[in-house]
Amino acid sequence: GDSVTQMEGPVTLSEEAFLTINCTYTATGYPSLFWYVQYPGEGLQLLLKATKADDKGSNKGFEATYRKETTSFHLEKGSVQVSDSAVYFCALSIHTGNQFYFGTGTSLTVIP
Amino acid sequence: ETGVTQTPRHLVMGMTNKKSLKCEQHLGHNAMYWYKQSAKKPLELMFVYNFKEQTENNSVPSRFSPECPNSSHLFLHLHTLQPEDSALYLCASSQMGQRDYEQYFGPGTRLTVT
């Protein structure tokens, strides 16, 4: 079935470090891929998305590229800030269905 | 109001109480969702409504009863809850039928069952 697998957390980085959070997917169709972020005490917010192979989504310095050959959508940021501390969720949706599949979330803490 | 709103933001209730959570979306979407988010557990999809019709019910106990009177409003009626039902309840909406129908989330209701 369709699913998303993302790296286990928690992840702790120093400010200005490079961030990678891995995400791989399994899908029977042609999914759209998303990264959501959840700050403490809040709901999930869409961070970025990509709707077809080789698309790159980007927002707030974060980037992720839709890699069909490796079925991956890894999240990267070149220099993290303390304000990036949050939980990050990878997700996919299939056009023909009404389901959204979320990963288990990866907690990121950035220390000064 | 913009986006997806949820009320109340925090709720404490006893096991014998009856309460309701409310969600409203101001995005013109045709689908709405309830999720449960518990500590150290994956996000759990509870219910899906598409054009006011329930299309998904993921084996949710009957003490949770959803209601979708129109495409903008979604309720979750709660009764005889258990302490393990304490969690963050998230509402979301989307526009089904589009290629990239991302979900938009509300801020959640933090529920504590005592």
GROMACS .gro file of C-alpha atoms in nm:
model
  226
    1GLY     CA    1   0.000   0.000   0.000
    2ASP     CA    2   0.088   0.365  -0.011
    3SER     CA    3   0.311   0.487   0.270
    4VAL     CA    4   0.577   0.729   0.380
    5THR     CA    5   0.885   0.649   0.586
    6GLN     CA    6   1.092   0.921   0.744
    7MET     CA    7   1.399   0.913   0.959
    8GLU     CA    8   1.362   0.863   1.330
    9GLY     CA    9   1.430   1.152   1.557
   10PRO     CA   10   1.497   1.339   1.760
   11VAL     CA   11   1.756   1.542   1.574
   12THR     CA   12   1.964   1.801   1.758
   13LEU     CA   13   2.179   2.047   1.567
   14SER     CA   14   2.377   2.356   1.645
   15GLU     CA   15   2.270   2.683   1.489
   16GLU     CA   16   2.396   2.726   1.130
   17ALA     CA   17   2.446   2.351   1.082
   18PHE     CA   18   2.326   2.171   0.769
   19LEU     CA   19   2.000   1.979   0.800
   20THR     CA   20   1.883   1.670   0.617
   21ILE     CA   21   1.570   1.478   0.711
   22ASN     CA   22   1.523   1.169   0.498
   23CYS     CA   23   1.188   1.067   0.354
   24THR     CA   24   1.109   0.779   0.122
   25TYR     CA   25   0.773   0.675  -0.011
   26THR     CA   26   0.582   0.384  -0.158
   27ALA     CA   27   0.298   0.464  -0.394
   28THR     CA   28   0.100   0.278  -0.656
   29GLY     CA   29   0.018   0.590  -0.854
   30TYR     CA   30   0.188   0.923  -0.913
   31PRO     CA   31   0.184   1.100  -0.580
   32SER     CA   32   0.226   1.460  -0.483
   33LEU     CA   33   0.475   1.501  -0.200
   34PHE     CA   34   0.472   1.744   0.089
   35TRP     CA   35   0.665   1.855   0.393
   36TYR     CA   36   0.467   1.991   0.686
   37VAL     CA   37   0.604   2.158   0.998
   38GLN     CA   38   0.447   2.167   1.343
   39TYR     CA   39   0.571   2.426   1.590
   40PRO     CA   40   0.507   2.365   1.961
   41GLY     CA   41   0.142   2.406   2.053
   42GLU     CA   42   0.026   2.452   1.696
   43GLY     CA   43  -0.126   2.255   1.409
   44LEU     CA   44   0.060   2.140   1.100
   45GLN     CA   45   0.160   2.397   0.840
   46LEU     CA   46   0.249   2.322   0.482
   47LEU     CA   47   0.620   2.396   0.436
   48LEU     CA   48   0.672   2.296   0.074
   49LYS     CA   49   0.546   2.060  -0.192
   50ALA     CA   50   0.630   1.896  -0.526
   51THR     CA   51   0.378   1.748  -0.764
   52LYS     CA   52   0.588   1.559  -1.018
   53ALA     CA   53   0.925   1.394  -1.062
   54ASP     CA   54   1.229   1.626  -1.050
   55ASP     CA   55   1.023   1.913  -0.909
   56LYS     CA   56   1.194   2.102  -0.630
   57GLY     CA   57   0.985   2.254  -0.356
   58SER     CA   58   1.133   2.537  -0.152
   59ASN     CA   59   1.029   2.772   0.124
   60LYS     CA   60   1.199   2.961   0.409
   61GLY     CA   61   1.540   2.823   0.307
   62PHE     CA   62   1.417   2.463   0.308
   63GLU     CA   63   1.430   2.253  -0.009
   64ALA     CA   64   1.323   1.906  -0.118
   65THR     CA   65   1.346   1.741  -0.459
   66TYR     CA   66   1.102   1.479  -0.584
   67ARG     CA   67   1.323   1.184  -0.686
   68LYS     CA   68   1.123   0.917  -0.859
   69GLU     CA   69   1.421   0.692  -0.922
   70THR     CA   70   1.496   0.667  -0.550
   71THR     CA   71   1.135   0.729  -0.434
   72SER     CA   72   1.264   0.998  -0.202
   73PHE     CA   73   1.181   1.353  -0.096
   74HIS     CA   74   1.452   1.449   0.152
   75LEU     CA   75   1.425   1.782   0.333
   76GLU     CA   76   1.736   2.002   0.345
   77LYS     CA   77   1.838   2.337   0.480
   78GLY     CA   78   2.182   2.483   0.455
   79SER     CA   79   2.190   2.675   0.783
   80VAL     CA   80   1.933   2.607   1.053
   81GLN     CA   81   1.817   2.859   1.312
   82VAL     CA   82   1.681   2.816   1.662
   83SER     CA   83   1.340   2.915   1.526
   84ASP     CA   84   1.343   2.604   1.302
   85SER     CA   85   1.297   2.385   1.610
   86ALA     CA   86   0.978   2.192   1.538
   87VAL     CA   87   0.845   1.856   1.424
   88TYR     CA   88   0.864   1.789   1.050
   89PHE     CA   89   0.626   1.556   0.868
   90CYS     CA   90   0.669   1.411   0.522
   91ALA     CA   91   0.343   1.329   0.343
   92LEU     CA   92   0.203   1.212   0.014
   93SER     CA   93  -0.131   1.223  -0.159
   94ILE     CA   94  -0.260   1.025  -0.454
   95HIS     CA   95  -0.478   1.192  -0.713
   96THR     CA   96  -0.718   0.903  -0.745
   97GLY     CA   97  -0.779   0.864  -0.374
   98ASN     CA   98  -0.892   1.080  -0.090
   99GLN     CA   99  -0.614   0.976   0.145
  100PHE     CA  100  -0.319   1.164   0.274
  101TYR     CA  101  -0.034   0.956   0.412
  102PHE     CA  102   0.186   1.110   0.678
  103GLY     CA  103   0.519   0.997   0.811
  104THR     CA  104   0.570   0.961   1.184
  105GLY     CA  105   0.735   1.300   1.218
  106THR     CA  106   1.093   1.400   1.300
  107SER     CA  107   1.158   1.629   1.592
  108LEU     CA  108   1.429   1.888   1.533
  109THR     CA  109   1.590   2.092   1.809
  110VAL     CA  110   1.838   2.364   1.716
  111ILE     CA  111   2.060   2.488   1.995
  112PRO     CA  112   2.236   2.826   1.996
  113GLU     CA  113  -1.124   3.468   0.996
  114THR     CA  114  -0.899   3.292   0.755
  115GLY     CA  115  -0.785   2.935   0.705
  116VAL     CA  116  -0.906   2.666   0.941
  117THR     CA  117  -1.021   2.754   1.291
  118GLN     CA  118  -1.090   2.524   1.582
  119THR     CA  119  -1.267   2.582   1.911
  120PRO     CA  120  -1.205   2.539   2.191
  121ARG     CA  121  -0.825   2.540   2.190
  122HIS     CA  122  -0.812   2.358   2.523
  123LEU     CA  123  -1.069   2.133   2.686
  124VAL     CA  124  -1.067   1.941   3.011
  125MET     CA  125  -1.353   1.700   3.063
  126GLY     CA  126  -1.450   1.421   3.294
  127MET     CA  127  -1.520   1.072   3.172
  128THR     CA  128  -1.897   1.119   3.208
  129ASN     CA  129  -1.919   1.455   3.032
  130LYS     CA  130  -2.045   1.530   2.684
  131LYS     CA  131  -1.868   1.796   2.483
  132SER     CA  132  -1.818   1.895   2.120
  133LEU     CA  133  -1.522   2.017   1.921
  134LYS     CA  134  -1.587   2.260   1.640
  135CYS     CA  135  -1.395   2.319   1.320
  136GLU     CA  136  -1.463   2.579   1.053
  137GLN     CA  137  -1.282   2.628   0.725
  138HIS     CA  138  -1.287   2.954   0.531
  139LEU     CA  139  -1.108   2.822   0.222
  140GLY     CA  140  -1.401   2.702   0.012
  141HIS     CA  141  -1.281   2.342   0.032
  142ASN     CA  142  -1.503   2.041  -0.020
  143ALA     CA  143  -1.339   1.792   0.217
  144MET     CA  144  -1.272   1.797   0.591
  145TYR     CA  145  -1.085   1.565   0.823
  146TRP     CA  146  -1.040   1.483   1.190
  147TYR     CA  147  -0.702   1.359   1.312
  148LYS     CA  148  -0.584   1.249   1.654
  149GLN     CA  149  -0.228   1.328   1.757
  150SER     CA  150  -0.102   1.154   2.069
  151ALA     CA  151   0.241   1.190   2.221
  152LYS     CA  152   0.501   0.965   2.058
  153LYS     CA  153   0.248   0.819   1.813
  154PRO     CA  154   0.190   0.877   1.442
  155LEU     CA  155  -0.086   1.106   1.328
  156GLU     CA  156  -0.411   0.904   1.322
  157LEU     CA  157  -0.677   0.981   1.064
  158MET     CA  158  -1.017   0.945   1.230
  159PHE     CA  159  -1.282   1.066   0.985
  160VAL     CA  160  -1.304   1.207   0.634
  161TYR     CA  161  -1.595   1.402   0.490
  162ASN     CA  162  -1.618   1.468   0.118
  163PHE     CA  163  -1.901   1.700   0.011
  164LYS     CA  164  -2.057   1.647   0.356
  165GLU     CA  165  -2.062   1.269   0.313
  166GLN     CA  166  -1.851   1.058   0.543
  167THR     CA  167  -1.612   0.858   0.329
  168GLU     CA  168  -1.375   0.728   0.593
  169ASN     CA  169  -1.410   0.601   0.946
  170ASN     CA  170  -1.090   0.438   1.061
  171SER     CA  171  -1.228   0.207   1.328
  172VAL     CA  172  -1.289   0.493   1.565
  173PRO     CA  173  -1.478   0.406   1.886
  174SER     CA  174  -1.841   0.512   1.895
  175ARG     CA  175  -1.773   0.752   2.182
  176PHE     CA  176  -1.648   0.982   1.905
  177SER     CA  177  -1.929   1.098   1.679
  178PRO     CA  178  -1.860   1.331   1.385
  179GLU     CA  179  -2.107   1.568   1.225
  180CYS     CA  180  -2.066   1.767   0.906
  181PRO     CA  181  -2.372   1.990   0.849
  182ASN     CA  182  -2.215   2.166   0.550
  183SER     CA  183  -1.883   2.178   0.370
  184SER     CA  184  -1.752   2.456   0.595
  185HIS     CA  185  -1.824   2.311   0.937
  186LEU     CA  186  -1.720   1.993   1.111
  187PHE     CA  187  -1.793   1.882   1.463
  188LEU     CA  188  -1.664   1.602   1.682
  189HIS     CA  189  -1.907   1.507   1.956
  190LEU     CA  190  -1.748   1.342   2.257
  191HIS     CA  191  -1.912   1.132   2.526
  192THR     CA  192  -1.799   0.883   2.788
  193LEU     CA  193  -1.435   0.931   2.699
  194GLN     CA  194  -1.140   0.746   2.850
  195PRO     CA  195  -0.814   0.894   2.980
  196GLU     CA  196  -0.630   0.746   2.679
  197ASP     CA  197  -0.839   0.974   2.457
  198SER     CA  198  -0.639   1.270   2.586
  199ALA     CA  199  -0.462   1.409   2.281
  200LEU     CA  200  -0.441   1.695   2.034
  201TYR     CA  201  -0.734   1.677   1.791
  202LEU     CA  202  -0.660   1.836   1.458
  203CYS     CA  203  -0.904   1.938   1.191
  204ALA     CA  204  -0.798   1.979   0.829
  205SER     CA  205  -0.958   2.066   0.497
  206SER     CA  206  -0.866   2.020   0.133
  207GLN     CA  207  -1.006   2.056  -0.216
  208MET     CA  208  -1.053   1.705  -0.348
  209GLY     CA  209  -1.036   1.645  -0.719
  210GLN     CA  210  -0.725   1.855  -0.774
  211ARG     CA  211  -0.385   1.712  -0.855
  212ASP     CA  212  -0.221   1.852  -0.547
  213TYR     CA  213  -0.489   1.878  -0.285
  214GLU     CA  214  -0.275   1.964   0.013
  215GLN     CA  215  -0.443   1.966   0.349
  216TYR     CA  216  -0.471   2.279   0.556
  217PHE     CA  217  -0.475   2.230   0.930
  218GLY     CA  218  -0.631   2.413   1.218
  219PRO     CA  219  -0.438   2.482   1.539
  220GLY     CA  220  -0.594   2.187   1.718
  221THR     CA  221  -0.788   2.130   2.038
  222ARG     CA  222  -0.582   1.998   2.329
  223LEU     CA  223  -0.815   1.756   2.507
  224THR     CA  224  -0.752   1.624   2.857
  225VAL     CA  225  -0.982   1.356   2.996
  226THR     CA  226  -0.974   1.327   3.373
   0.00000   0.00000   0.00000
